[in-house]
mmCIF file of C-alpha atoms in Angstrom:
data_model
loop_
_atom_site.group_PDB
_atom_site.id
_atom_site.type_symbol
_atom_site.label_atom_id
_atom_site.label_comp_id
_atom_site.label_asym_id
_atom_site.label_seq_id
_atom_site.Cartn_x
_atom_site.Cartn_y
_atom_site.Cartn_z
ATOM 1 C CA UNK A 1 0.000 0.000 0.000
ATOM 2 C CA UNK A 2 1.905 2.974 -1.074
ATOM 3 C CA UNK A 3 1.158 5.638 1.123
ATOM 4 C CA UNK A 4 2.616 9.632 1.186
ATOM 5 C CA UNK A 5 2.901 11.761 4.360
ATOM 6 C CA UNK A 6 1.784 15.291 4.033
ATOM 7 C CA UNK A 7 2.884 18.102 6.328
ATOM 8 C CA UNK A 8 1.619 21.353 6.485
ATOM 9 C CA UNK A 9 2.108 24.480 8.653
ATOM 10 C CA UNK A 10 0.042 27.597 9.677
ATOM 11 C CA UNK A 11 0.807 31.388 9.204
ATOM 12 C CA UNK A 12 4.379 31.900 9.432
ATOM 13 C CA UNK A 13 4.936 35.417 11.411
ATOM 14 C CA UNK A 14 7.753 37.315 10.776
ATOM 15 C CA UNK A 15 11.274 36.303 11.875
ATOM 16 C CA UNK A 16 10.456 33.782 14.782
ATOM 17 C CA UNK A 17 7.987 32.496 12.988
ATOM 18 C CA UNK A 18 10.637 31.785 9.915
ATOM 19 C CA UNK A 19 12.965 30.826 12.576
ATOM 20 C CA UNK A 20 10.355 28.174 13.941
ATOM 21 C CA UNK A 21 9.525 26.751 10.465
ATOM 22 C CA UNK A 22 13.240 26.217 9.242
ATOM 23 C CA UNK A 23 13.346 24.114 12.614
ATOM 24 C CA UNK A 24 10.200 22.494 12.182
ATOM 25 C CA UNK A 25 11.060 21.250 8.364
ATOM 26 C CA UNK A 26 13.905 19.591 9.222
ATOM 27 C CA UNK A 27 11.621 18.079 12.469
ATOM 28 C CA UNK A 28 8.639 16.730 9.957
ATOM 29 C CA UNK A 29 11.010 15.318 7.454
ATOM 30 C CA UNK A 30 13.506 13.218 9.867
ATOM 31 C CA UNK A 31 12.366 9.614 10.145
ATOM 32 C CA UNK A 32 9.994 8.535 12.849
ATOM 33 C CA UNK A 33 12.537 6.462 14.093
ATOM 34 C CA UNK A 34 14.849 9.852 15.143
ATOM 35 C CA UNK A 35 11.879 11.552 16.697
ATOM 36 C CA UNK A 36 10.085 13.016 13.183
ATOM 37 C CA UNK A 37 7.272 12.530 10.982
ATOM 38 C CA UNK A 38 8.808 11.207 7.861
ATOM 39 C CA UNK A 39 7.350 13.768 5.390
ATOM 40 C CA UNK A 40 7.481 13.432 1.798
ATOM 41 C CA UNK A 41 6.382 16.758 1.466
ATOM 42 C CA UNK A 42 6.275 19.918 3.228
ATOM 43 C CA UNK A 43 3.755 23.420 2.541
ATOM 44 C CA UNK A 44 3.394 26.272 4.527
ATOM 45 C CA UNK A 45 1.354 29.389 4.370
ATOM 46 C CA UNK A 46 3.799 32.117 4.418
ATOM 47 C CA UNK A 47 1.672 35.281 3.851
ATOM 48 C CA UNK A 48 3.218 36.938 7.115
ATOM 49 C CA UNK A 49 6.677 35.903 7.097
ATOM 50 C CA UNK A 50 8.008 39.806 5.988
ATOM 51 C CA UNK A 51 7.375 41.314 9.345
ATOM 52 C CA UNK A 52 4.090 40.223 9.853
ATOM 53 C CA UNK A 53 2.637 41.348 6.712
ATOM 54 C CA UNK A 54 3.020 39.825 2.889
ATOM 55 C CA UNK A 55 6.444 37.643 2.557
ATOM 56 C CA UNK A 56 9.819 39.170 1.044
ATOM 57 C CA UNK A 57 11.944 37.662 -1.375
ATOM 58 C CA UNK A 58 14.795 37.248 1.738
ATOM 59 C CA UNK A 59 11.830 35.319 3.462
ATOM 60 C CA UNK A 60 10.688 33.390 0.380
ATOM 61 C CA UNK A 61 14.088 31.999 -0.301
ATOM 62 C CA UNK A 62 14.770 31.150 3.481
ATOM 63 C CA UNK A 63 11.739 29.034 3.534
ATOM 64 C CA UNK A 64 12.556 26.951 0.420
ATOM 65 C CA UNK A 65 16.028 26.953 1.346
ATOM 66 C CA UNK A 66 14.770 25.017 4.455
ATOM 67 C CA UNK A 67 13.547 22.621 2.724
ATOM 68 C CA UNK A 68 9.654 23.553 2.053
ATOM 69 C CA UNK A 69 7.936 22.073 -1.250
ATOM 70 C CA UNK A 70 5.641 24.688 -1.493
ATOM 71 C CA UNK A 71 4.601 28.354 -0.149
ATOM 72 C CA UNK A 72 0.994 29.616 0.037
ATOM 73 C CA UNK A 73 -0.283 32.634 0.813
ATOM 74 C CA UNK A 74 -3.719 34.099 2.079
ATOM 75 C CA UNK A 75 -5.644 37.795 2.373
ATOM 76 C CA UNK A 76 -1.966 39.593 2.597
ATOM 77 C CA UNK A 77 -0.728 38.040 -0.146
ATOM 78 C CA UNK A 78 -0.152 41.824 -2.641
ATOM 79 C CA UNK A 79 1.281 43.083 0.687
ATOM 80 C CA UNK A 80 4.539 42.555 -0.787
ATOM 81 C CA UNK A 81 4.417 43.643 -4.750
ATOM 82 C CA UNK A 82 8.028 42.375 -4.976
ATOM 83 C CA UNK A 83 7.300 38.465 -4.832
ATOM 84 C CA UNK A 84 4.387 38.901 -7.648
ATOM 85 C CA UNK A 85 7.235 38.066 -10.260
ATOM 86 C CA UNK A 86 7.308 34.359 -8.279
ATOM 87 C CA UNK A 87 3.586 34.353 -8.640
ATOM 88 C CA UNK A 88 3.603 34.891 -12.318
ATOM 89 C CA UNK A 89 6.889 31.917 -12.578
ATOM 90 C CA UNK A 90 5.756 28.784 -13.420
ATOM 91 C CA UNK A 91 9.189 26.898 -11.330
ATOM 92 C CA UNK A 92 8.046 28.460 -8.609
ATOM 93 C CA UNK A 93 6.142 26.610 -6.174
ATOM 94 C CA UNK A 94 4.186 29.609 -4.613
ATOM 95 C CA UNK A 95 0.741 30.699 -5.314
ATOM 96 C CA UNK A 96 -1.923 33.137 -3.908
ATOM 97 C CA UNK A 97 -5.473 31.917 -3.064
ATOM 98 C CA UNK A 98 -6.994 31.734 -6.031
ATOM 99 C CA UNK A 99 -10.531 33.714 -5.484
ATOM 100 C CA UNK A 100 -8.705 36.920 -4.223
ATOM 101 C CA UNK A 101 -10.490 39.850 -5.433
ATOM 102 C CA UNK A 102 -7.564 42.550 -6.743
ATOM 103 C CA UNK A 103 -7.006 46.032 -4.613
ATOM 104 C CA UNK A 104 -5.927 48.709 -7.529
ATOM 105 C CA UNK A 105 -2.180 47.919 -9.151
ATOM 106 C CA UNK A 106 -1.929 44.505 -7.544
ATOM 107 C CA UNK A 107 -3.604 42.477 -9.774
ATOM 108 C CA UNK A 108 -1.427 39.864 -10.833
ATOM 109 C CA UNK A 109 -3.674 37.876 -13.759
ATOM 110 C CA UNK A 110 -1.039 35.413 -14.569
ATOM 111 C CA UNK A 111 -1.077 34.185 -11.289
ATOM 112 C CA UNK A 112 -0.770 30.528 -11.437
ATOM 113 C CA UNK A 113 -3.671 29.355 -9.492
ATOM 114 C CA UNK A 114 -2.502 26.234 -7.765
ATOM 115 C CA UNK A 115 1.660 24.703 -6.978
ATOM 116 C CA UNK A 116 2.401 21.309 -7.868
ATOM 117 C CA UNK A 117 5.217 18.662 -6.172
ATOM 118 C CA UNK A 118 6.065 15.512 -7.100
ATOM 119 C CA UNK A 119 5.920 13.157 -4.483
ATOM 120 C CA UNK A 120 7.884 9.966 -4.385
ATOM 121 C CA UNK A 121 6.320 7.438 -1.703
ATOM 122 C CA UNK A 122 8.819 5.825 1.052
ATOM 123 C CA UNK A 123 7.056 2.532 0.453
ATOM 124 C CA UNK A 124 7.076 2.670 -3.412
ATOM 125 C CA UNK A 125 10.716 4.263 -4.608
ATOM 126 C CA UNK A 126 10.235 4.039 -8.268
ATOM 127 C CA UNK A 127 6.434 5.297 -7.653
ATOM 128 C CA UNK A 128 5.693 9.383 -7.944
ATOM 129 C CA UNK A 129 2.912 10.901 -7.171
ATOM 130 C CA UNK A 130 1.492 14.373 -8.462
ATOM 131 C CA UNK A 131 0.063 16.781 -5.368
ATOM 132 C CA UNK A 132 -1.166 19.933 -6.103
ATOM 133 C CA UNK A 133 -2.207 22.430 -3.572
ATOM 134 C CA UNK A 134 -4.308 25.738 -3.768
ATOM 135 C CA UNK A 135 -5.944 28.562 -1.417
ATOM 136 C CA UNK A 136 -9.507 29.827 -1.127
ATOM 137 C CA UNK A 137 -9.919 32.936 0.623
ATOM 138 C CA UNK A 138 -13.150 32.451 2.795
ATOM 139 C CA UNK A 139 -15.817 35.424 3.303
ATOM 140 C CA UNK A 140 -17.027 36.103 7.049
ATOM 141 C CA UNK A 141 -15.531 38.212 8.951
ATOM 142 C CA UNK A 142 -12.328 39.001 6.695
ATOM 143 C CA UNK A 143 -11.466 42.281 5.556
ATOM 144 C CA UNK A 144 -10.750 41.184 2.434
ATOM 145 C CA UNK A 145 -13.104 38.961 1.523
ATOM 146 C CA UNK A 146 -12.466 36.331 -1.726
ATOM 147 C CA UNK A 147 -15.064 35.789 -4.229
ATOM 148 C CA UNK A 148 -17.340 32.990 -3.471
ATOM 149 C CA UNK A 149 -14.698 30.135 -2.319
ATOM 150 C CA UNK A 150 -16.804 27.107 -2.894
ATOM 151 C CA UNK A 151 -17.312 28.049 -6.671
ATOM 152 C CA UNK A 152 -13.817 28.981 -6.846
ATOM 153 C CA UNK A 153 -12.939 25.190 -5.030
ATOM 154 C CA UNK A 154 -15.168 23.855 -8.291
ATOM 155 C CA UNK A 155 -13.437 25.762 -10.876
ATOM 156 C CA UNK A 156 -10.033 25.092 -9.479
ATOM 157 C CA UNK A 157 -10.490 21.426 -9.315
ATOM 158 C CA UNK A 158 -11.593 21.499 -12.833
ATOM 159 C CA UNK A 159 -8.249 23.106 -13.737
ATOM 160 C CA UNK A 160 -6.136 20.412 -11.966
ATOM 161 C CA UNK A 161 -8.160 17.568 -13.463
ATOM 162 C CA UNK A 162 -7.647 19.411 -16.877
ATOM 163 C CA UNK A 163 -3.738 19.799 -16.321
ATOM 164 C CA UNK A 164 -3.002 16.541 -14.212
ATOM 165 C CA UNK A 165 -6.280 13.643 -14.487
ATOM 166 C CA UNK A 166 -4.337 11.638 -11.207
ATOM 167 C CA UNK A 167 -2.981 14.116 -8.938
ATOM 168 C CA UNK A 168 -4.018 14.012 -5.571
ATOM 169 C CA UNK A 169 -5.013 17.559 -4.016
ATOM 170 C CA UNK A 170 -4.157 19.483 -0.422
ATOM 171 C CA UNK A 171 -6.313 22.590 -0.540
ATOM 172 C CA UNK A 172 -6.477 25.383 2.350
ATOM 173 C CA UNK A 173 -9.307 27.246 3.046
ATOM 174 C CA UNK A 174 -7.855 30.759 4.691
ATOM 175 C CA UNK A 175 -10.370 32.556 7.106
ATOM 176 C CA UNK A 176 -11.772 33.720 10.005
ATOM 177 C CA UNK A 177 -14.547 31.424 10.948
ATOM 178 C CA UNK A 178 -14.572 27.780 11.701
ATOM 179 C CA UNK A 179 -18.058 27.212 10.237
ATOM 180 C CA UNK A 180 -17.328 28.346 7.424
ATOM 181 C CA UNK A 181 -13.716 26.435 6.856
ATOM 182 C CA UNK A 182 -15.518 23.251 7.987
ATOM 183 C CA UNK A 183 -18.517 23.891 5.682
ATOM 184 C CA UNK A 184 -15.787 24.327 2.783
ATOM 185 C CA UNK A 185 -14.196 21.015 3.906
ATOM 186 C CA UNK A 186 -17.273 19.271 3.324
ATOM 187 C CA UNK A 187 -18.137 20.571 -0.138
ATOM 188 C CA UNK A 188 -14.156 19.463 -1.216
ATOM 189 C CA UNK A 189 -14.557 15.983 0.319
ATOM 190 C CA UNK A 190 -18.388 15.603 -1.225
ATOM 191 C CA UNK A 191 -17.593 16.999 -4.071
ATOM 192 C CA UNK A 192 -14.552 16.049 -4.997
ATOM 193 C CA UNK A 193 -13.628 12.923 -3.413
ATOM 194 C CA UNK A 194 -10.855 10.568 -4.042
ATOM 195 C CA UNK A 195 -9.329 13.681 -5.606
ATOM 196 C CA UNK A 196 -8.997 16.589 -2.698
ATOM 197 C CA UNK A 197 -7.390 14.210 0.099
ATOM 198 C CA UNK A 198 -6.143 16.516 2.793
ATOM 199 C CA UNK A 199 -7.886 20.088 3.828
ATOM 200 C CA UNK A 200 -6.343 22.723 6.595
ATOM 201 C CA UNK A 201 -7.962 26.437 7.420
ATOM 202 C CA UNK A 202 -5.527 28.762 8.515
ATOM 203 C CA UNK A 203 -5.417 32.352 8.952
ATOM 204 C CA UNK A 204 -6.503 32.753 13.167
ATOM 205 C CA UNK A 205 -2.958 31.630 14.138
ATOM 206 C CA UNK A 206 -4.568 29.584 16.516
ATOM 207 C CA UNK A 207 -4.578 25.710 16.555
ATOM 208 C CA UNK A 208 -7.817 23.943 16.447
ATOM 209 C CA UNK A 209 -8.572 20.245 18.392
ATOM 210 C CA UNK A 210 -10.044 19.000 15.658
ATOM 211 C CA UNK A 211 -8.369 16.409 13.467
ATOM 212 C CA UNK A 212 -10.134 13.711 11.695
ATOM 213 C CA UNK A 213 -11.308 12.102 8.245
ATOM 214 C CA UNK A 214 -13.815 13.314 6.194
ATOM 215 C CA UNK A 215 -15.659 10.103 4.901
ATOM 216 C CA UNK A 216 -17.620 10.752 1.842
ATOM 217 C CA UNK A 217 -18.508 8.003 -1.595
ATOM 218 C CA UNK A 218 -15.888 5.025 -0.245
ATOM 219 C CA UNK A 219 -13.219 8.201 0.154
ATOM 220 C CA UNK A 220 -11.523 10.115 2.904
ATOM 221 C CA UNK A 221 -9.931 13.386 3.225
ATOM 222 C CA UNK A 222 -7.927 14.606 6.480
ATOM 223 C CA UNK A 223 -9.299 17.636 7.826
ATOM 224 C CA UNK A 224 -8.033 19.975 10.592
ATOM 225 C CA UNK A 225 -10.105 23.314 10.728
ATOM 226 C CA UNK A 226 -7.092 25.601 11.449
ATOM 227 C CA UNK A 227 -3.505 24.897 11.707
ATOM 228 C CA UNK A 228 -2.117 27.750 13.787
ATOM 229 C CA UNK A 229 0.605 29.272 13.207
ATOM 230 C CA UNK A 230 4.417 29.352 12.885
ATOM 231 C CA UNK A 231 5.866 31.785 15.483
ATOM 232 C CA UNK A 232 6.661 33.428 19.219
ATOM 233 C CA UNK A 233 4.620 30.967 21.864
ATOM 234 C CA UNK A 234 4.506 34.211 23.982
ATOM 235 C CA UNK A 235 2.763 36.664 22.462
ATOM 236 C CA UNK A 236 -0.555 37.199 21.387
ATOM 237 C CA UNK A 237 -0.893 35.208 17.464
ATOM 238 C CA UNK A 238 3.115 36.193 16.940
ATOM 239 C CA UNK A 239 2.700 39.435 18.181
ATOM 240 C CA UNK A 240 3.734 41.651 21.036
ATOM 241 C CA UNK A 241 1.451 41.616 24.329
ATOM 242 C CA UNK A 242 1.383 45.285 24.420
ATOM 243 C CA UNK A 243 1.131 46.476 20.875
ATOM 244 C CA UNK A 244 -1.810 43.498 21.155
ATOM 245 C CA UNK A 245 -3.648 45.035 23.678
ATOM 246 C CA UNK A 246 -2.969 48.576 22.422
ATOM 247 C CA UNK A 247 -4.774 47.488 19.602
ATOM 248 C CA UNK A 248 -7.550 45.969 20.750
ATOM 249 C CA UNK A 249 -7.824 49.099 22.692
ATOM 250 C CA UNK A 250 -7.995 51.042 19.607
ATOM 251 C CA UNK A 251 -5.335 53.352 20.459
ATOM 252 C CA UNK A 252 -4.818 55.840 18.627
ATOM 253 C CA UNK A 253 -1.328 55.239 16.600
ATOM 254 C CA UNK A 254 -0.727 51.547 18.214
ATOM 255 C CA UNK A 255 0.656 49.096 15.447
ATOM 256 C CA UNK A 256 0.737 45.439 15.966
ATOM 257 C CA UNK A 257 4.786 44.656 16.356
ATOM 258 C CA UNK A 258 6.733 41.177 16.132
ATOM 259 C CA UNK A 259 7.298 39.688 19.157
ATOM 260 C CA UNK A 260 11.051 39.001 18.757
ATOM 261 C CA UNK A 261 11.861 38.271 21.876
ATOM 262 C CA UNK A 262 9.331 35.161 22.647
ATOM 263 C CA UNK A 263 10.387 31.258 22.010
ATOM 264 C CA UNK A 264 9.218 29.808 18.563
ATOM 265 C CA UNK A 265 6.628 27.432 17.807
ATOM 266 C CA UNK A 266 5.857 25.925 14.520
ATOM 267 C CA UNK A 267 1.931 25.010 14.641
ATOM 268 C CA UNK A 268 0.573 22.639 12.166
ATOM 269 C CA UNK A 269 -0.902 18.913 10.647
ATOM 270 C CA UNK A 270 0.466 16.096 9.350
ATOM 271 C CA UNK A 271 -1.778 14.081 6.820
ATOM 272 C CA UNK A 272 -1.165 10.471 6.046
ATOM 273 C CA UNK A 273 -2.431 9.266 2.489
ATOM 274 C CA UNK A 274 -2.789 5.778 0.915
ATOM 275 C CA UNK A 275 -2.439 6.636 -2.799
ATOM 276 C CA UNK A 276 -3.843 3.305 -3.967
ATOM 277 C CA UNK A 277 -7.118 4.059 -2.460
ATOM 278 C CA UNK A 278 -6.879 7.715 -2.713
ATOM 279 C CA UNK A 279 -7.855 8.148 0.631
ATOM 280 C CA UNK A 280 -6.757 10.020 4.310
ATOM 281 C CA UNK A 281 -5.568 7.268 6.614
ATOM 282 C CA UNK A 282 -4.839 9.892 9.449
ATOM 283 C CA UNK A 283 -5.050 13.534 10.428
ATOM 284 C CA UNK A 284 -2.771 14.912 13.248
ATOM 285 C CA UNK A 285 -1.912 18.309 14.798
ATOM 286 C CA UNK A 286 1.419 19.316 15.417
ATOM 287 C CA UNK A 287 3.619 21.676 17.745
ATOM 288 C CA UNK A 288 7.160 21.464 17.407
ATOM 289 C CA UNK A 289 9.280 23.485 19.600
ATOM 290 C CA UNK A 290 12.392 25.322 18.594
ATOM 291 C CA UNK A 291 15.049 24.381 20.289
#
């Protein structure tokens, strides 16, 4: 039964939070045997990793240096005009959610809409697998708000299927609530089963409890509604307590700063598949401490 292992992780803010997910690639891909998870691949949403806010080519190269497959990016991803030259290269595994409405200049139409690794299973050397992995922005409670994600879940798949009939798809859903990301869920894994195998919110920076399979026409697909996020452990979401609370207080001037000082945490879930099937076996959260 050739199976891959999946591993994804949440927002990655700022410098901890790059710091945390350098440390927490090389965690996910050592063998189980020395403590890790034995990925075969590795995706992250990286959409604060420049300061909180968009992701920098310095940022975007540290994270693939590290080993990452693939970069996504949610509601900040035109924070950072500079990277929309990655967006626009086909070699490079990045891509912004693909139902995000353009503010002014930052329309970027060439955009591919989905990344896309090639996976070779542990089990089955001589085996490789296509996974390709898109973004939805979702609609409540988000200042900016995507076009309607579940059509844009529909038309993406079609797009895949068109491009690659077999590949097996990871596919975030990026927003505020968890209704919503777990409504989303369900309309991939109905919808689209045997085909979208592994589904993770993000955005909140918080870790959900939630883990588990999606069973839907003889199929499953691992589900976690939010990952969480890669960054300081002692702040509030990666950020400072004060500039946090200053903010919430609406005061006037107060800015929401990086909480440099705080230990890293990489937040996020591992997914294990059985390509054969096309199905989720498991769903797990993960926290891996820097050390």
């Amino acid at each position: 039964m050739p199976t891959i292992t999946i591993g994804f992780l949440g927002d990655v803010v700022g410098r901890p939070g790059r710091a945390a997910a350098v440390h927490a690639a090389r965690v996910l891909r050592a063998p189980i045997e020395q403590g890790g998870y034995a990925c075969d691949a590795i995706i992250a949403n990286a959409e604060n990793a420049a300061h909180g806010r968009g992701l920098h080519l310095d940022g975007y190269r540290e994270l693939r240096g590290a080993g990452l497959d693939a970069i996504t990016l949610g509601d900040h991803w035109s924070d950072k005009p500079m990277i929309f030259g990655l967006l626009e290269n086909p070699n490079e595994p990045i891509s912004m959610p693909v139902n995000a409405t353009p503010s002014g200049s930052t329309d970027v139409p060439s955009a591919k809409p989905f990344v896309t690794i090639d996976v070779t299973p542990k089990d089955a050397p001589t085996q490789h697998v296509t996974l390709c992995a898109f973004t939805v922005l979702c609609r409540s409670f988000m200042n900016r708000p995507g076009e309607d994600p579940f059509a844009a879940i529909d038309e993406t798949m079609t797009r895949i299927i068109g491009a690659h009939p077999n590949a097996l798809v990871f596919l975030e859903t990026h927003g505020e609530a968890t209704a919503e990301k777990a409504g989303l869920a369900w309309h991939a894994a109905r919808t689209h089963p045997g085909r979208i195998i592994a589904i993770s919110g993000t955005h909140t920076h918080v870790q959900t409890n939630d883990a588990r399979l999606l069973e839907h026409a003889g199929h499953a697909a691992g589900f976690l509604t939010d990952a969480g996020m890669c960054g300081s452990w002692d702040g509030v979401t990666g950020f400072t307590v004060e500039s946090s609370i200053k903010s919430l207080q609406r005061t006037q001037g107060a800015r929401l700063q990086i909480d440099d000082d705080g230990a890293p945490r990489a937040c996020g879930v591992v997914f294990e598949i059985d390509t054969a099937s096309r199905s989720a076996l498991s769903a797990r959260a993960v926290q891996v401490p820097c050390e």
